[in-house]
Amino acid sequence: MAFGSGDYVYELDRGWGKLPDGMEFKQVAGVAVDKNDNVYVYNRGTHNLVIFTREGGLITSWDVEHKEPHGVYVDDNNDIFLVDRNSHVVLKYNQEGKLLLTLGSRDKPSDTGEQPQRHLAGKPGGPFNMPTGLAIGDDGDIFVSDGYNNSRVHKYTSTGSLILSWGEPGKTNPGDFHLPHGVGIDQNGRVLICDRENHRIQIFSQEGEFLAMWTGFQQPTTVAIG
């Protein structure tokens, strides 16, 4: 089975990444690749994080007991960021599993008011209310999409200080979000946000200035930039 066309054709490898007996993924929420081409699978199974070699050999697994794994990102230092959606936090770990940084307040969602529609916040809130994904800029700043019960993007320093937030709940205007679900940063430093329930990708500067919009998608969830 193959997907794509031209220079971008991808073939399914059904035998890749086999798990040991007694371990299962259930639902895979996110996948990331580090600078050594190791693959990190953040899932809702018996071991929330499973790490493979490029060839699919098992390196290790962690049982971090997160409520609802959602997004995963590995930075240039091979530190691992995990978005635990239902705990309303983003957690940074080193390769040994030591917790280095927590963004947000565990089990304390921000106030985003009543939802007039499913996953459309009643008002913009602070970090976080069911966050979804993140990306990191060249200078180490962290951008988090937030989320299922919020309509915001939050920018942090590498040490966890909140710099700014942008976005409003809405369906039409630039900067309106209805479930911002994924974030990526391109080679020009632009921030791409998957605006899932508005079926579009919005593009911003790293200061939150609207730059462009791509439409014609069906619930875009993730953006990967190579």
Short mmCIF file of C-alpha atoms in Angstrom, two decimals:
data_model
loop_
_atom_site.label_atom_id
_atom_site.label_comp_id
_atom_site.label_asym_id
_atom_site.label_seq_id
_atom_site.Cartn_x
_atom_site.Cartn_y
_atom_site.Cartn_z
CA MET A 1 0.00 0.00 0.00
CA ALA A 2 1.47 3.35 -1.07
CA PHE A 3 0.38 6.96 -0.65
CA GLY A 4 1.37 10.20 -2.37
CA SER A 5 2.77 11.01 -5.78
CA GLY A 6 5.88 12.25 -7.56
CA ASP A 7 8.84 12.64 -5.22
CA TYR A 8 6.63 12.02 -2.20
CA VAL A 9 5.47 8.42 -2.23
CA TYR A 10 5.21 6.54 1.07
CA GLU A 11 4.78 2.79 1.37
CA LEU A 12 3.25 1.13 4.41
CA ASP A 13 5.65 -1.18 6.29
CA ARG A 14 3.32 -3.49 8.18
CA GLY A 15 6.06 -5.29 10.07
CA TRP A 16 7.71 -2.20 11.53
CA GLY A 17 7.87 -1.56 15.27
CA LYS A 18 6.57 -4.77 16.78
CA LEU A 19 5.79 -4.67 20.49
CA PRO A 20 6.74 -7.32 23.07
CA ASP A 21 4.05 -9.67 24.34
CA GLY A 22 1.78 -7.97 26.86
CA MET A 23 2.32 -4.46 25.50
CA GLU A 24 -0.17 -2.67 23.27
CA PHE A 25 -0.66 0.82 21.88
CA LYS A 26 -4.48 1.00 21.93
CA GLN A 27 -4.53 4.53 20.42
CA VAL A 28 -1.43 6.26 19.05
CA ALA A 29 -1.78 9.98 19.79
CA GLY A 30 1.49 11.33 18.40
CA VAL A 31 4.80 10.38 16.79
CA ALA A 32 8.11 12.27 16.78
CA VAL A 33 11.61 11.59 15.43
CA ASP A 34 14.84 12.75 17.08
CA LYS A 35 18.13 13.83 15.48
CA ASN A 36 19.35 10.22 15.55
CA ASP A 37 16.22 9.04 13.66
CA ASN A 38 14.84 7.26 16.70
CA VAL A 39 11.03 7.20 16.72
CA TYR A 40 8.92 8.17 19.75
CA VAL A 41 5.36 6.83 19.89
CA TYR A 42 3.12 8.54 22.47
CA ASN A 43 0.08 6.37 22.98
CA ARG A 44 -2.83 5.51 25.24
CA GLY A 45 -1.83 1.93 25.91
CA THR A 46 0.00 0.08 28.66
CA HIS A 47 3.25 2.03 28.14
CA ASN A 48 2.53 5.64 27.18
CA LEU A 49 5.85 6.29 25.45
CA VAL A 50 7.60 3.68 23.32
CA ILE A 51 10.91 4.45 21.59
CA PHE A 52 12.12 2.57 18.51
CA THR A 53 15.14 2.68 16.26
CA ARG A 54 14.60 3.80 12.68
CA GLU A 55 14.43 0.13 11.69
CA GLY A 56 11.70 -0.56 14.27
CA GLY A 57 13.78 -2.17 17.00
CA LEU A 58 12.52 -1.48 20.52
CA ILE A 59 14.84 0.77 22.54
CA THR A 60 12.76 1.35 25.67
CA SER A 61 9.31 2.21 26.94
CA TRP A 62 7.93 4.39 29.71
CA ASP A 63 4.77 4.03 31.74
CA VAL A 64 4.24 7.68 32.66
CA GLU A 65 0.55 7.20 33.55
CA HIS A 66 -0.67 10.27 31.73
CA LYS A 67 -4.44 10.79 31.59
CA GLU A 68 -4.77 11.41 27.85
CA PRO A 69 -1.58 11.42 25.76
CA HIS A 70 -1.90 13.76 22.79
CA GLY A 71 1.21 15.48 21.38
CA VAL A 72 4.93 14.65 21.43
CA TYR A 73 7.99 16.66 20.39
CA VAL A 74 11.73 15.95 20.67
CA ASP A 75 14.07 18.96 20.67
CA ASP A 76 17.66 19.31 19.43
CA ASN A 77 18.99 18.14 22.81
CA ASN A 78 16.83 15.01 22.57
CA ASP A 79 14.69 16.21 25.47
CA ILE A 80 11.12 14.97 25.15
CA PHE A 81 7.98 17.11 25.43
CA LEU A 82 4.68 15.32 26.10
CA VAL A 83 1.25 16.99 25.96
CA ASP A 84 -1.07 15.34 28.50
CA ARG A 85 -4.35 16.74 27.22
CA ASN A 86 -6.70 15.84 30.07
CA SER A 87 -4.23 16.89 32.76
CA HIS A 88 -3.88 20.30 31.03
CA VAL A 89 -0.08 20.26 31.07
CA VAL A 90 2.98 20.01 28.83
CA LEU A 91 5.82 18.01 30.40
CA LYS A 92 9.50 18.04 29.44
CA TYR A 93 11.70 15.02 30.22
CA ASN A 94 15.30 14.07 29.58
CA GLN A 95 16.25 10.74 28.01
CA GLU A 96 16.41 9.09 31.43
CA GLY A 97 12.80 10.03 32.15
CA LYS A 98 13.56 12.81 34.64
CA LEU A 99 10.94 15.57 34.62
CA LEU A 100 12.67 18.85 33.74
CA LEU A 101 9.82 21.32 33.19
CA THR A 102 6.05 21.58 33.56
CA LEU A 103 3.95 24.08 31.61
CA GLY A 104 0.44 24.67 32.93
CA SER A 105 -1.18 23.59 36.18
CA ARG A 106 -1.91 19.88 36.46
CA ASP A 107 -5.64 19.10 36.63
CA LYS A 108 -6.52 22.81 36.68
CA PRO A 109 -8.03 23.85 33.32
CA SER A 110 -8.21 27.53 32.50
CA ASP A 111 -11.56 29.33 32.43
CA THR A 112 -12.83 29.43 28.85
CA GLY A 113 -16.54 29.87 29.56
CA GLU A 114 -19.45 27.89 28.21
CA GLN A 115 -19.04 26.18 24.84
CA PRO A 116 -21.64 27.35 22.27
CA GLN A 117 -20.47 24.54 19.97
CA ARG A 118 -18.45 21.39 20.58
CA HIS A 119 -14.80 22.33 21.07
CA LEU A 120 -15.52 26.06 20.54
CA ALA A 121 -14.54 28.02 23.64
CA GLY A 122 -16.93 30.57 25.06
CA LYS A 123 -14.03 32.97 25.60
CA PRO A 124 -10.23 32.86 25.24
CA GLY A 125 -8.45 31.53 28.30
CA GLY A 126 -4.94 31.19 29.65
CA PRO A 127 -2.83 28.03 29.56
CA PHE A 128 -4.29 25.40 29.32
CA ASN A 129 -7.66 23.83 28.67
CA MET A 130 -7.00 20.51 26.93
CA PRO A 131 -3.83 21.40 24.97
CA THR A 132 -2.99 19.49 21.82
CA GLY A 133 0.51 19.99 20.40
CA LEU A 134 3.70 22.02 20.38
CA ALA A 135 6.72 23.08 18.36
CA ILE A 136 9.97 24.83 19.28
CA GLY A 137 11.61 27.72 17.45
CA ASP A 138 15.30 28.07 16.64
CA ASP A 139 15.82 30.26 19.72
CA GLY A 140 14.19 27.69 22.00
CA ASP A 141 10.82 29.40 22.42
CA ILE A 142 7.96 26.92 22.87
CA PHE A 143 4.64 27.28 21.01
CA VAL A 144 1.65 25.29 22.31
CA SER A 145 -1.72 24.85 20.58
CA ASP A 146 -4.59 24.95 23.09
CA GLY A 147 -6.87 23.19 22.36
CA TYR A 148 -10.05 21.17 22.72
CA ASN A 149 -11.64 23.62 25.17
CA ASN A 150 -9.63 26.75 24.34
CA SER A 151 -8.91 28.76 21.19
CA ARG A 152 -5.38 29.99 21.78
CA VAL A 153 -1.71 29.63 20.95
CA HIS A 154 0.71 30.21 23.83
CA LYS A 155 4.37 31.17 23.47
CA TYR A 156 6.87 30.38 26.24
CA THR A 157 10.56 30.91 26.80
CA SER A 158 12.71 27.79 26.93
CA THR A 159 12.64 28.03 30.74
CA GLY A 160 8.85 28.09 30.92
CA SER A 161 7.93 31.77 31.23
CA LEU A 162 4.80 32.74 29.31
CA ILE A 163 5.61 35.43 26.71
CA LEU A 164 2.29 35.91 24.93
CA SER A 165 -0.94 34.25 23.83
CA TRP A 166 -3.09 34.87 20.78
CA GLY A 167 -6.32 33.67 19.20
CA GLU A 168 -10.06 34.05 19.70
CA PRO A 169 -12.93 31.54 19.52
CA GLY A 170 -14.58 31.88 16.14
CA LYS A 171 -15.26 30.47 12.71
CA THR A 172 -14.38 33.10 10.12
CA ASN A 173 -11.77 35.78 10.78
CA PRO A 174 -7.99 35.45 10.74
CA GLY A 175 -6.91 34.55 14.25
CA ASP A 176 -10.22 32.82 15.03
CA PHE A 177 -9.77 29.21 16.14
CA HIS A 178 -12.15 26.30 16.55
CA LEU A 179 -9.91 23.64 18.08
CA PRO A 180 -6.28 24.53 17.31
CA HIS A 181 -4.94 21.01 17.05
CA GLY A 182 -1.32 21.06 15.88
CA VAL A 183 1.57 23.45 15.43
CA GLY A 184 4.71 23.53 13.30
CA ILE A 185 7.45 26.05 12.53
CA ASP A 186 8.82 26.31 9.00
CA GLN A 187 12.33 27.20 7.79
CA ASN A 188 11.36 30.90 7.73
CA GLY A 189 10.29 30.85 11.36
CA ARG A 190 6.58 31.06 10.58
CA VAL A 191 4.16 29.37 12.97
CA LEU A 192 1.61 27.07 11.27
CA ILE A 193 -1.52 26.18 13.25
CA CYS A 194 -3.96 23.41 12.30
CA ASP A 195 -7.35 25.04 12.92
CA ARG A 196 -9.12 21.69 12.92
CA GLU A 197 -12.83 22.43 13.08
CA ASN A 198 -12.45 25.42 10.74
CA HIS A 199 -10.79 23.09 8.18
CA ARG A 200 -7.81 25.37 7.57
CA ILE A 201 -4.20 26.08 8.47
CA GLN A 202 -3.38 29.57 9.69
CA ILE A 203 0.12 31.01 9.50
CA PHE A 204 1.54 33.58 11.93
CA SER A 205 4.76 35.31 12.83
CA GLN A 206 6.31 34.27 16.12
CA GLU A 207 4.81 37.42 17.63
CA GLY A 208 1.29 36.29 16.73
CA GLU A 209 0.85 38.46 13.62
CA PHE A 210 -1.43 36.84 11.06
CA LEU A 211 0.37 36.21 7.74
CA ALA A 212 -1.65 33.81 5.61
CA MET A 213 -4.30 31.10 5.54
CA TRP A 214 -4.57 27.80 3.67
CA THR A 215 -8.04 26.36 3.15
CA GLY A 216 -9.58 23.29 1.55
CA PHE A 217 -8.67 20.78 4.28
CA GLN A 218 -10.84 18.31 6.13
CA GLN A 219 -10.09 18.63 9.85
CA PRO A 220 -6.29 19.09 9.67
CA THR A 221 -4.68 17.77 12.83
CA THR A 222 -0.90 17.79 12.44
CA VAL A 223 1.73 19.62 10.43
CA ALA A 224 5.24 18.21 9.88
CA ILE A 225 7.97 20.28 8.25
CA GLY A 226 11.13 18.63 6.94
#
